[in-house]
């Protein structure tokens, strides 16, 4: 209904799952000081609903206290509003707008009950009724869009976090709406139109947002992940969203109402960081002990003349490098090692650190983007015969309008890494051989390489093999195993595999799971399914919703852009 049924205090008690008694954290002073600087945040948490008209949400206020401390440490000046009625919210917005007048970025974070009505989204003040007439909605509830317009100065970057349920059951009853005759009733929180910026929902449309996970946690899984990943400096906001979403998914995968899948959308021209990337000199100063790791096996320990040196990256093997999404891998590494430490290892000759540093500098993940340094580190990693470095360098060489020499060298690098058994290189090389990137297409060699990569667990290779009739069933089963294990990439490729000839032949639920996880192609296919009524009931609003989210992602393929062209536009 609101932020959670089962996981709210009332729902847990009804199911006999009330959390153990826990003392509420003391309310601190965070969020009470005058705002300073050009990055500010307004944090609104409504917990103390009366448990009759509205289920109370034990952790909503805890959430904003938790987030407040993290934002303050990140240099974002916060203002907190706890358990506010409509008059208090109005006064808080007026005060915040005055204080934020010169801000360059404004964050609005809301934890509580919310709903959509009349094309706008509303948060629920403490004194709001569970039912209202159409004319009274604006008097009793606070429009999130209106709040954004009030507090965000012209030209400032807007970032909105919404931690609230988005289930289908009406949160507010519109008393004089005749839904049977086509009048609009209330609905789950929908898309916000905020201009330049981004919106980050704690859960997908139609899904609950858990108030705690596991049982007894003092904060929601969304707030916990927002704070945990904020400790990683230098994540561009899009990458930050990805790692927060993965963390929430992990925390809630085994919950009865899980998994919970946060998702984001928005439009912004320049990179935006909650925690800016560090300034790193060309040669890092504070280096970790640098093991002379071999190119064949960078993990483990190395033996010097006296004492073995523990490799700080020893837990990352080639099998993991071959199949894990790079932004998620980098975020995991940066949660344990500072960017400067990785660069110091790279400068000391560590081939894995060189490959990671090359990726980081090429895309500006954890550091400021610097293509010259990216190329230099990848060259050094590849020179040592490190397969992941060879693959990343080959990918960079083919990135934009490659010369004949670049293509020839990329092919050589892909073949070397493939011959070393690196599944990601096998998949890349198979794709280019089938495409004819290096000469006449070689479909037989492509199929062999895809089969080898799929056997090693590479999801994209499994998908490629579903196009061969004699291999389709086995590889669909492989992808299903990935999906059932909680990896939404499996759902994504199942969605793609079941879309044939511009018709979704099955797997709408796989498309939905992957769409909620942020896969651009799955969002486009789900939009198409809703528009055509294939695998799901036709729903123009849902079609427009997912088409817009798909088009917002730059990685959406052109054929899929064409597929959703005109939907919701």
Coordinates of C-alpha atoms in Angstrom, one line a residue:
X1 CA 0.0 0.0 0.0
X2 CA 2.6 2.5 1.0
X3 CA 6.3 1.8 1.4
X4 CA 5.6 -1.9 2.4
X5 CA 2.8 -4.2 3.4
X6 CA 4.6 -7.2 4.9
X7 CA 7.8 -5.5 5.9
X8 CA 6.1 -2.5 7.5
X9 CA 5.6 -2.8 11.3
X10 CA 1.8 -3.5 10.9
X11 CA 2.2 -6.1 8.1
X12 CA 5.0 -8.0 10.0
X13 CA 2.9 -8.2 13.1
X14 CA -0.2 -9.5 11.2
X15 CA 2.0 -12.3 9.7
X16 CA 3.6 -13.1 13.0
X17 CA 6.9 -11.8 11.9
X18 CA 7.3 -8.7 14.0
X19 CA 10.9 -7.8 14.3
X20 CA 12.8 -8.1 17.6
X21 CA 12.4 -5.1 19.8
X22 CA 15.0 -2.4 18.9
X23 CA 15.6 1.0 20.4
X24 CA 15.1 3.7 17.9
X25 CA 18.3 5.4 17.0
X26 CA 18.7 8.8 18.7
X27 CA 17.8 11.7 16.6
X28 CA 21.0 13.6 15.9
X29 CA 21.8 17.1 14.7
X30 CA 22.5 16.1 11.1
X31 CA 20.3 18.2 8.8
X32 CA 19.7 21.1 11.2
X33 CA 22.6 23.4 10.4
X34 CA 22.3 26.3 7.9
X35 CA 22.9 25.1 4.4
X36 CA 26.4 25.8 2.9
X37 CA 27.9 25.2 -0.5
X38 CA 26.4 24.5 -3.9
X39 CA 25.3 20.9 -3.3
X40 CA 22.2 20.6 -1.1
X41 CA 19.7 17.9 -0.2
X42 CA 16.2 17.9 1.3
X43 CA 15.4 14.6 3.1
X44 CA 11.8 13.9 4.0
X45 CA 10.9 10.8 6.0
X46 CA 7.4 10.0 7.2
X47 CA 7.2 7.0 9.6
X48 CA 4.6 7.7 12.3
X49 CA 1.4 7.1 10.4
X50 CA -1.4 6.0 12.7
X51 CA -1.5 2.3 11.7
X52 CA -5.2 2.6 11.0
X53 CA -5.7 4.9 8.0
X54 CA -2.1 4.4 7.0
X55 CA 0.3 1.6 7.9
X56 CA 3.2 3.0 10.0
X57 CA 6.7 2.7 8.5
X58 CA 9.2 2.1 11.3
X59 CA 12.3 2.8 9.2
X60 CA 11.4 5.8 7.0
X61 CA 12.7 8.3 9.5
X62 CA 15.7 6.0 10.3
X63 CA 16.4 6.0 6.6
X64 CA 16.8 9.7 6.2
X65 CA 18.9 10.0 9.4
X66 CA 21.2 7.3 7.9
X67 CA 21.3 9.0 4.5
X68 CA 21.8 12.4 6.1
X69 CA 25.1 11.4 7.8
X70 CA 26.4 9.9 4.5
X71 CA 25.5 12.9 2.4
X72 CA 27.1 15.3 4.9
X73 CA 30.3 13.3 4.8
X74 CA 30.2 13.5 1.0
X75 CA 30.0 17.3 1.1
X76 CA 26.3 17.5 0.4
X77 CA 24.6 19.9 2.8
X78 CA 21.4 18.2 4.1
X79 CA 18.1 19.5 5.5
X80 CA 15.8 16.9 7.3
X81 CA 12.1 17.0 7.6
X82 CA 10.6 14.2 9.9
X83 CA 7.0 13.1 10.3
X84 CA 5.6 16.3 8.8
X85 CA 2.0 17.3 8.2
X86 CA 1.0 19.4 5.2
X87 CA 1.6 22.7 6.9
X88 CA 5.1 21.7 8.1
X89 CA 6.0 20.4 4.7
X90 CA 5.0 23.7 3.1
X91 CA 7.0 25.7 5.6
X92 CA 10.0 23.4 5.1
X93 CA 9.9 23.8 1.3
X94 CA 9.7 27.6 1.6
X95 CA 12.7 27.6 3.9
X96 CA 14.7 25.2 1.9
X97 CA 14.0 27.0 -1.4
X98 CA 15.5 30.2 0.1
X99 CA 18.6 28.4 1.4
X100 CA 19.1 26.5 -1.9
X101 CA 18.8 29.6 -4.1
X102 CA 22.4 29.5 -5.3
X103 CA 22.8 25.7 -5.4
X104 CA 24.2 23.9 -8.5
X105 CA 22.7 20.6 -7.6
X106 CA 19.7 19.7 -5.4
X107 CA 18.7 16.3 -4.1
X108 CA 15.2 15.5 -2.9
X109 CA 15.0 12.2 -0.9
X110 CA 11.6 10.9 0.2
X111 CA 10.8 7.8 2.3
X112 CA 7.1 7.2 3.0
X113 CA 3.8 6.5 1.3
X114 CA 3.1 7.9 -2.2
X115 CA 0.8 7.6 -5.2
X116 CA 0.1 9.0 -8.7
X117 CA -3.1 10.8 -9.7
X118 CA -3.9 13.1 -12.5
X119 CA -0.6 12.7 -14.2
X120 CA 1.3 13.9 -11.1
X121 CA 2.9 12.1 -8.2
X122 CA 2.1 12.8 -4.6
X123 CA 3.7 12.1 -1.2
X124 CA 1.5 11.6 1.8
X125 CA 1.8 14.0 4.8
X126 CA 1.1 12.8 8.3
X127 CA -2.3 14.4 8.5
X128 CA -3.5 13.3 5.0
X129 CA -6.7 11.2 4.7
X130 CA -6.9 7.8 2.9
X131 CA -9.6 9.2 0.7
X132 CA -10.3 12.5 -0.9
X133 CA -12.4 14.2 -3.6
X134 CA -10.7 15.2 -6.8
X135 CA -10.8 18.9 -6.0
X136 CA -9.1 18.3 -2.6
X137 CA -6.1 16.2 -3.7
X138 CA -3.8 19.2 -4.1
X139 CA -4.9 20.5 -0.6
X140 CA -4.2 17.3 1.2
X141 CA -1.2 15.8 -0.5
X142 CA 2.1 17.2 -1.7
X143 CA 3.0 17.0 -5.4
X144 CA 6.5 15.8 -5.8
X145 CA 6.7 17.7 -9.2
X146 CA 5.6 20.9 -7.5
X147 CA 8.1 20.4 -4.7
X148 CA 10.9 20.0 -7.2
X149 CA 9.8 23.2 -9.0
X150 CA 9.8 25.1 -5.7
X151 CA 13.2 24.2 -4.4
X152 CA 15.4 23.6 -7.5
X153 CA 17.0 26.8 -8.9
X154 CA 17.0 27.3 -12.7
X155 CA 19.8 25.4 -14.3
X156 CA 20.6 23.2 -11.2
X157 CA 21.0 19.5 -11.6
X158 CA 18.0 17.7 -10.0
X159 CA 18.3 14.3 -8.3
X160 CA 15.2 12.7 -6.8
X161 CA 15.3 9.5 -4.6
X162 CA 11.9 7.9 -4.0
X163 CA 11.6 5.1 -1.4
X164 CA 8.0 4.1 -1.5
X165 CA 5.8 1.2 -2.6
X166 CA 4.5 1.2 -6.2
X167 CA 2.0 -1.7 -5.8
X168 CA -1.2 -1.7 -7.9
X169 CA -3.6 -1.4 -4.9
X170 CA -4.9 2.1 -4.5
X171 CA -3.0 4.1 -1.9
X172 CA -5.6 6.8 -1.9
X173 CA -9.2 6.4 -2.8
X174 CA -10.6 9.2 -5.1
X175 CA -14.1 9.4 -3.7
X176 CA -15.9 11.1 -6.7
X177 CA -14.0 9.2 -9.4
X178 CA -16.2 6.8 -11.4
X179 CA -13.5 4.4 -12.5
X180 CA -16.0 2.1 -14.2
X181 CA -16.9 5.0 -16.6
X182 CA -13.3 5.9 -17.3
X183 CA -12.5 8.4 -14.6
X184 CA -8.9 8.1 -13.4
X185 CA -8.3 6.8 -9.9
X186 CA -5.1 6.8 -8.0
X187 CA -2.2 4.6 -9.2
X188 CA 1.3 3.6 -8.3
X189 CA 3.9 6.3 -8.4
X190 CA 4.8 7.0 -12.0
X191 CA 7.5 8.9 -14.0
X192 CA 8.4 12.4 -12.9
X193 CA 9.2 15.1 -15.4
X194 CA 12.1 17.0 -13.8
X195 CA 14.1 18.3 -16.8
X196 CA 17.9 17.9 -16.5
X197 CA 18.6 15.3 -13.8
X198 CA 17.6 11.8 -12.7
X199 CA 15.0 10.0 -10.6
X200 CA 15.9 6.9 -8.7
X201 CA 13.1 4.7 -7.4
X202 CA 13.7 2.1 -4.7
X203 CA 11.4 -0.4 -6.6
X204 CA 9.8 -1.0 -9.9
X205 CA 6.3 -0.1 -10.9
X206 CA 3.8 -2.6 -9.5
X207 CA 6.2 -3.8 -6.8
X208 CA 6.5 -3.2 -3.0
X209 CA 9.5 -1.4 -1.4
X210 CA 10.6 -3.3 1.7
X211 CA 10.8 -1.3 5.0
X212 CA 13.6 -3.6 6.2
X213 CA 15.6 -6.6 4.9
X214 CA 16.5 -8.7 6.7
X215 CA 13.9 -8.7 9.4
X216 CA 15.0 -6.4 12.2
X217 CA 17.2 -4.2 10.1
X218 CA 17.0 -0.5 11.3
X219 CA 16.9 0.9 7.8
X220 CA 15.4 -0.1 4.5
X221 CA 17.5 -2.1 2.0
X222 CA 17.4 0.9 -0.4
X223 CA 18.7 3.3 2.2
X224 CA 21.3 0.8 3.3
X225 CA 22.6 0.4 -0.3
X226 CA 22.5 4.2 -1.0
X227 CA 24.8 4.8 1.9
X228 CA 27.0 1.7 1.4
X229 CA 27.8 2.6 -2.2
X230 CA 28.2 6.3 -1.5
X231 CA 31.5 5.3 0.2
X232 CA 33.0 4.6 -3.2
X233 CA 34.4 7.8 -4.7
X234 CA 34.3 8.7 -8.4
X235 CA 31.2 6.7 -9.5
X236 CA 29.3 8.7 -12.2
X237 CA 25.7 8.8 -11.2
X238 CA 24.6 6.2 -13.8
X239 CA 27.2 3.7 -12.4
X240 CA 26.2 4.6 -8.9
X241 CA 22.6 3.7 -9.7
X242 CA 23.7 0.3 -11.1
X243 CA 25.7 -0.7 -8.0
X244 CA 22.9 0.4 -5.6
X245 CA 20.4 -1.5 -7.6
X246 CA 22.5 -4.6 -7.5
X247 CA 23.0 -4.3 -3.7
X248 CA 19.3 -3.9 -3.1
X249 CA 18.6 -6.9 -5.4
X250 CA 21.1 -9.0 -3.4
X251 CA 19.7 -8.0 -0.1
X252 CA 16.1 -8.8 -1.0
X253 CA 16.5 -11.8 -3.4
X254 CA 15.3 -14.3 -0.9
X255 CA 12.6 -12.2 0.8
X256 CA 9.0 -13.4 0.4
X257 CA 8.1 -10.2 -1.5
X258 CA 11.5 -9.9 -3.2
X259 CA 13.5 -9.4 -5.1
X260 CA 13.3 -5.6 -5.0
X261 CA 14.6 -4.0 -8.1
X262 CA 15.4 -0.2 -8.0
X263 CA 15.5 1.5 -11.3
X264 CA 16.4 5.0 -12.6
X265 CA 15.8 7.2 -15.6
X266 CA 16.6 10.8 -16.5
X267 CA 18.5 13.0 -18.9
X268 CA 21.8 14.8 -18.2
X269 CA 24.5 16.1 -20.5
X270 CA 27.6 16.1 -18.3
X271 CA 28.9 13.5 -15.8
X272 CA 27.6 14.0 -12.3
X273 CA 29.2 12.5 -9.2
X274 CA 27.8 12.3 -5.7
X275 CA 31.5 11.9 -4.6
X276 CA 33.9 13.4 -7.1
X277 CA 36.7 11.2 -8.5
X278 CA 40.1 11.8 -6.9
X279 CA 42.8 13.8 -8.6
X280 CA 45.6 11.2 -9.4
X281 CA 49.1 12.2 -10.5
X282 CA 50.6 10.4 -13.5
X283 CA 52.5 8.2 -11.1
X284 CA 50.7 7.4 -7.9
X285 CA 52.7 8.1 -4.7
X286 CA 51.2 5.9 -2.0
X287 CA 51.5 2.4 -3.5
X288 CA 50.5 -0.9 -1.9
X289 CA 53.0 -3.7 -1.8
X290 CA 53.3 -4.6 -5.5
X291 CA 53.6 -8.3 -6.3
X292 CA 55.3 -9.3 -9.4
X293 CA 52.2 -11.1 -10.6
X294 CA 52.5 -13.3 -13.7
X295 CA 50.4 -12.5 -16.7
X296 CA 48.9 -16.0 -16.6
X297 CA 47.8 -15.8 -13.1
X298 CA 47.6 -12.4 -11.3
X299 CA 45.8 -13.8 -8.3
X300 CA 47.3 -15.4 -5.1
X301 CA 50.7 -14.8 -3.5
X302 CA 54.1 -14.2 -5.0
X303 CA 57.3 -15.3 -3.6
X304 CA 60.2 -12.9 -3.3
X305 CA 63.6 -13.7 -1.9
X306 CA 62.4 -13.5 1.7
X307 CA 58.7 -13.1 2.5
X308 CA 55.7 -13.9 0.3
X309 CA 53.7 -10.8 -0.6
X310 CA 49.9 -11.1 -0.6
X311 CA 48.4 -9.9 -3.9
X312 CA 45.7 -7.3 -2.9
X313 CA 43.8 -8.2 -6.0
X314 CA 44.2 -11.9 -5.5
X315 CA 40.5 -12.7 -5.2
X316 CA 39.8 -11.6 -8.8
X317 CA 40.4 -14.5 -11.2
X318 CA 40.1 -14.5 -15.0
X319 CA 36.8 -16.5 -14.8
X320 CA 35.2 -13.6 -12.9
X321 CA 36.8 -11.0 -15.2
X322 CA 35.4 -12.9 -18.2
X323 CA 31.7 -12.7 -17.3
X324 CA 31.0 -9.9 -14.8
X325 CA 29.8 -6.5 -15.9
X326 CA 32.8 -4.1 -15.6
X327 CA 31.1 -1.2 -13.7
X328 CA 29.9 -3.6 -11.0
X329 CA 33.3 -5.3 -10.8
X330 CA 35.1 -1.9 -10.6
X331 CA 32.7 -0.7 -7.9
X332 CA 33.4 -3.9 -5.9
X333 CA 37.1 -3.4 -6.2
X334 CA 36.9 0.3 -5.3
X335 CA 34.8 -0.6 -2.2
X336 CA 38.0 -2.3 -0.9
X337 CA 40.8 -0.3 -2.5
X338 CA 41.2 3.4 -3.2
X339 CA 41.6 4.4 -6.9
X340 CA 45.1 5.7 -6.0
X341 CA 46.0 2.2 -4.7
X342 CA 44.9 0.6 -8.0
X343 CA 46.8 3.1 -10.1
X344 CA 49.9 2.6 -7.9
X345 CA 49.7 -1.2 -8.5
X346 CA 49.3 -0.5 -12.2
X347 CA 52.3 1.8 -12.2
X348 CA 54.2 -1.0 -10.5
X349 CA 53.5 -3.5 -13.3
X350 CA 50.5 -5.4 -12.0
X351 CA 48.7 -6.6 -15.2
X352 CA 45.2 -6.9 -13.7
X353 CA 45.5 -3.4 -12.0
X354 CA 46.6 -2.1 -15.4
X355 CA 43.5 -3.5 -17.1
X356 CA 41.3 -2.2 -14.4
X357 CA 42.9 1.3 -14.5
X358 CA 42.6 1.3 -18.3
X359 CA 38.9 0.7 -18.0
X360 CA 38.5 3.2 -15.3
X361 CA 40.3 6.0 -17.2
X362 CA 38.5 5.1 -20.5
X363 CA 35.0 5.6 -19.0
X364 CA 35.7 7.8 -16.0
X365 CA 34.7 5.2 -13.4
X366 CA 36.4 6.0 -10.1
X367 CA 38.7 8.5 -11.7
X368 CA 38.4 11.4 -14.2
X369 CA 38.2 10.2 -17.8
X370 CA 41.6 10.3 -19.5
X371 CA 41.8 8.4 -22.8
X372 CA 45.6 8.7 -23.1
X373 CA 46.2 7.2 -19.7
X374 CA 43.6 4.5 -20.5
X375 CA 45.4 3.5 -23.6
X376 CA 48.7 3.5 -21.9
X377 CA 47.6 1.2 -19.1
X378 CA 45.8 -1.2 -21.5
X379 CA 48.9 -1.3 -23.7
X380 CA 51.1 -2.3 -20.7
X381 CA 48.6 -4.9 -19.6
X382 CA 48.4 -6.4 -23.1
X383 CA 52.2 -6.4 -23.5
X384 CA 52.3 -8.8 -20.5
X385 CA 50.0 -11.2 -22.3
X386 CA 47.2 -10.6 -19.8
X387 CA 44.0 -11.8 -21.6
X388 CA 41.6 -9.3 -19.9
X389 CA 44.0 -6.4 -20.9
X390 CA 44.3 -7.7 -24.4
X391 CA 40.5 -7.9 -24.7
X392 CA 39.9 -4.4 -23.3
X393 CA 42.5 -2.9 -25.6
X394 CA 41.0 -4.7 -28.7
X395 CA 37.6 -3.3 -27.7
X396 CA 39.1 0.2 -27.4
X397 CA 40.8 -0.1 -30.8
X398 CA 37.5 -0.9 -32.5
X399 CA 35.6 1.8 -30.7
X400 CA 35.2 4.5 -33.3
X401 CA 36.1 4.5 -37.0
X402 CA 39.0 2.1 -36.6
X403 CA 41.7 2.1 -39.2
X404 CA 42.8 -1.1 -41.1
X405 CA 45.8 -1.3 -38.8
X406 CA 43.6 -1.0 -35.7
X407 CA 41.3 -3.8 -37.0
X408 CA 44.2 -6.1 -37.7
X409 CA 45.8 -5.5 -34.2
X410 CA 42.4 -5.9 -32.5
X411 CA 41.9 -9.3 -34.2
X412 CA 45.4 -10.4 -33.1
X413 CA 44.7 -9.3 -29.5
X414 CA 41.3 -11.1 -29.5
X415 CA 42.8 -14.3 -30.8
X416 CA 45.6 -14.2 -28.3
X417 CA 43.2 -13.8 -25.4
X418 CA 40.8 -16.3 -26.9
X419 CA 43.6 -18.9 -27.3
X420 CA 44.4 -18.3 -23.6
X421 CA 40.8 -19.4 -22.7
X422 CA 39.3 -16.0 -21.9
X423 CA 35.6 -16.4 -22.6
X424 CA 34.8 -12.7 -23.1
X425 CA 37.4 -12.6 -25.8
X426 CA 35.9 -15.6 -27.5
X427 CA 32.5 -14.0 -27.5
X428 CA 33.9 -10.7 -28.9
X429 CA 35.9 -12.5 -31.6
X430 CA 33.0 -14.7 -32.5
X431 CA 30.8 -11.7 -33.0
X432 CA 33.3 -9.9 -35.3
X433 CA 34.0 -13.1 -37.3
X434 CA 30.2 -13.5 -38.0
X435 CA 29.9 -9.8 -38.7
X436 CA 32.8 -9.8 -41.1
X437 CA 34.8 -7.1 -39.2
X438 CA 38.1 -8.6 -40.2
X439 CA 37.3 -9.9 -43.7
X440 CA 34.8 -12.4 -45.1
X441 CA 32.4 -13.7 -42.5
X442 CA 33.4 -17.1 -40.9
X443 CA 30.3 -18.5 -39.4
X444 CA 31.8 -21.9 -38.6
X445 CA 34.6 -20.4 -36.5
X446 CA 32.1 -18.0 -34.9
X447 CA 29.9 -20.9 -33.8
X448 CA 32.8 -22.8 -32.3
X449 CA 34.0 -19.8 -30.3
X450 CA 30.5 -19.0 -29.0
X451 CA 30.1 -22.7 -27.9
X452 CA 33.4 -22.5 -26.0
X453 CA 32.5 -19.2 -24.3
X454 CA 29.0 -20.5 -23.4
X455 CA 30.5 -23.6 -21.8
X456 CA 32.6 -21.3 -19.7
X457 CA 29.5 -19.4 -18.5
X458 CA 29.5 -16.3 -20.7
X459 CA 25.8 -15.2 -21.0
X460 CA 26.0 -13.3 -24.3
X461 CA 27.5 -16.4 -25.9
X462 CA 24.6 -18.5 -24.6
X463 CA 22.2 -16.1 -26.2
X464 CA 24.1 -16.2 -29.5
X465 CA 23.8 -20.0 -29.6
X466 CA 20.0 -19.8 -29.2
X467 CA 20.0 -18.7 -32.9
X468 CA 21.1 -22.2 -33.9
X469 CA 18.2 -24.6 -33.8
X470 CA 20.2 -27.6 -32.6
X471 CA 21.7 -25.6 -29.7
X472 CA 18.7 -23.4 -28.7
X473 CA 17.2 -25.6 -26.0
X474 CA 20.4 -26.3 -24.2
X475 CA 21.4 -22.6 -24.1
X476 CA 17.9 -21.5 -23.1
X477 CA 18.3 -23.8 -20.2
X478 CA 21.6 -22.3 -19.3
X479 CA 20.2 -18.8 -19.4
X480 CA 17.3 -20.0 -17.2
X481 CA 19.7 -21.3 -14.6
X482 CA 21.3 -17.9 -14.5
X483 CA 18.0 -16.2 -14.1
X484 CA 16.8 -18.6 -11.4
X485 CA 20.0 -17.9 -9.5
X486 CA 19.1 -14.2 -9.3
X487 CA 21.2 -12.9 -12.2
X488 CA 18.9 -10.6 -14.3
X489 CA 21.3 -10.8 -17.2
X490 CA 19.9 -14.3 -17.7
X491 CA 16.3 -12.8 -17.8
X492 CA 17.5 -10.2 -20.3
X493 CA 19.0 -12.7 -22.8
X494 CA 15.9 -14.9 -22.4
X495 CA 13.8 -11.9 -23.3
X496 CA 15.9 -11.2 -26.3
X497 CA 16.0 -14.9 -27.4
X498 CA 12.2 -15.2 -27.3
X499 CA 11.7 -12.1 -29.5
X500 CA 11.7 -13.2 -33.1
X501 CA 10.4 -11.6 -36.2
X502 CA 9.1 -8.5 -34.3
X503 CA 6.9 -10.7 -32.2
X504 CA 7.4 -11.7 -28.6
X505 CA 6.8 -15.5 -28.6
X506 CA 7.1 -15.8 -24.8
X507 CA 9.0 -14.6 -21.8
X508 CA 7.2 -11.4 -21.0
X509 CA 8.0 -11.9 -17.3
X510 CA 11.7 -12.3 -18.2
X511 CA 11.4 -9.0 -20.1
X512 CA 9.8 -7.4 -17.1
X513 CA 12.5 -8.5 -14.7
X514 CA 15.3 -7.4 -17.0
X515 CA 13.5 -4.1 -17.8
X516 CA 13.3 -3.4 -14.1
X517 CA 17.0 -4.2 -13.7
X518 CA 17.8 -1.5 -16.4
X519 CA 18.5 -3.5 -19.5
X520 CA 17.7 -1.2 -22.5
X521 CA 16.8 -4.0 -24.9
X522 CA 14.4 -5.6 -22.5
X523 CA 12.7 -2.3 -21.8
X524 CA 12.1 -1.8 -25.6
X525 CA 10.8 -5.3 -26.0
X526 CA 8.5 -5.0 -23.0
X527 CA 7.2 -1.7 -24.4
X528 CA 6.5 -3.4 -27.8
X529 CA 4.8 -6.3 -26.0
X530 CA 2.4 -3.9 -24.2
X531 CA 1.8 -1.9 -27.4
X532 CA 0.9 -5.1 -29.4
X533 CA -0.6 -7.2 -26.6
X534 CA 1.9 -10.0 -27.1
X535 CA 2.4 -12.1 -24.0
X536 CA 0.7 -9.5 -21.9
X537 CA -2.6 -7.6 -22.1
X538 CA -2.3 -4.6 -24.4
X539 CA -1.8 -1.5 -22.3
X540 CA -0.9 1.8 -24.0
X541 CA 0.2 3.5 -20.8
X542 CA 2.6 0.7 -19.8
X543 CA 3.9 0.7 -23.4
X544 CA 4.6 4.4 -23.3
X545 CA 6.2 4.0 -19.8
X546 CA 8.7 1.4 -20.9
X547 CA 9.3 3.0 -24.3
X548 CA 10.3 6.2 -22.6
X549 CA 12.6 4.4 -20.2
X550 CA 14.2 2.5 -23.1
X551 CA 14.8 5.6 -25.2
X552 CA 16.5 7.3 -22.2
X553 CA 19.4 4.8 -22.4
X554 CA 22.2 5.5 -24.9
X555 CA 23.1 1.9 -25.2
X556 CA 19.7 1.0 -26.8
X557 CA 20.4 -0.5 -30.3
X558 CA 19.1 1.3 -33.3
X559 CA 16.9 -1.6 -34.4
X560 CA 15.2 -1.5 -30.9
X561 CA 14.9 2.3 -31.1
X562 CA 13.1 1.7 -34.4
X563 CA 10.9 -0.9 -32.7
X564 CA 9.6 1.6 -30.1
X565 CA 9.5 4.6 -32.4
X566 CA 6.2 6.4 -32.0
X567 CA 5.2 4.5 -28.8
X568 CA 4.2 7.2 -26.2
X569 CA 5.6 10.0 -28.3

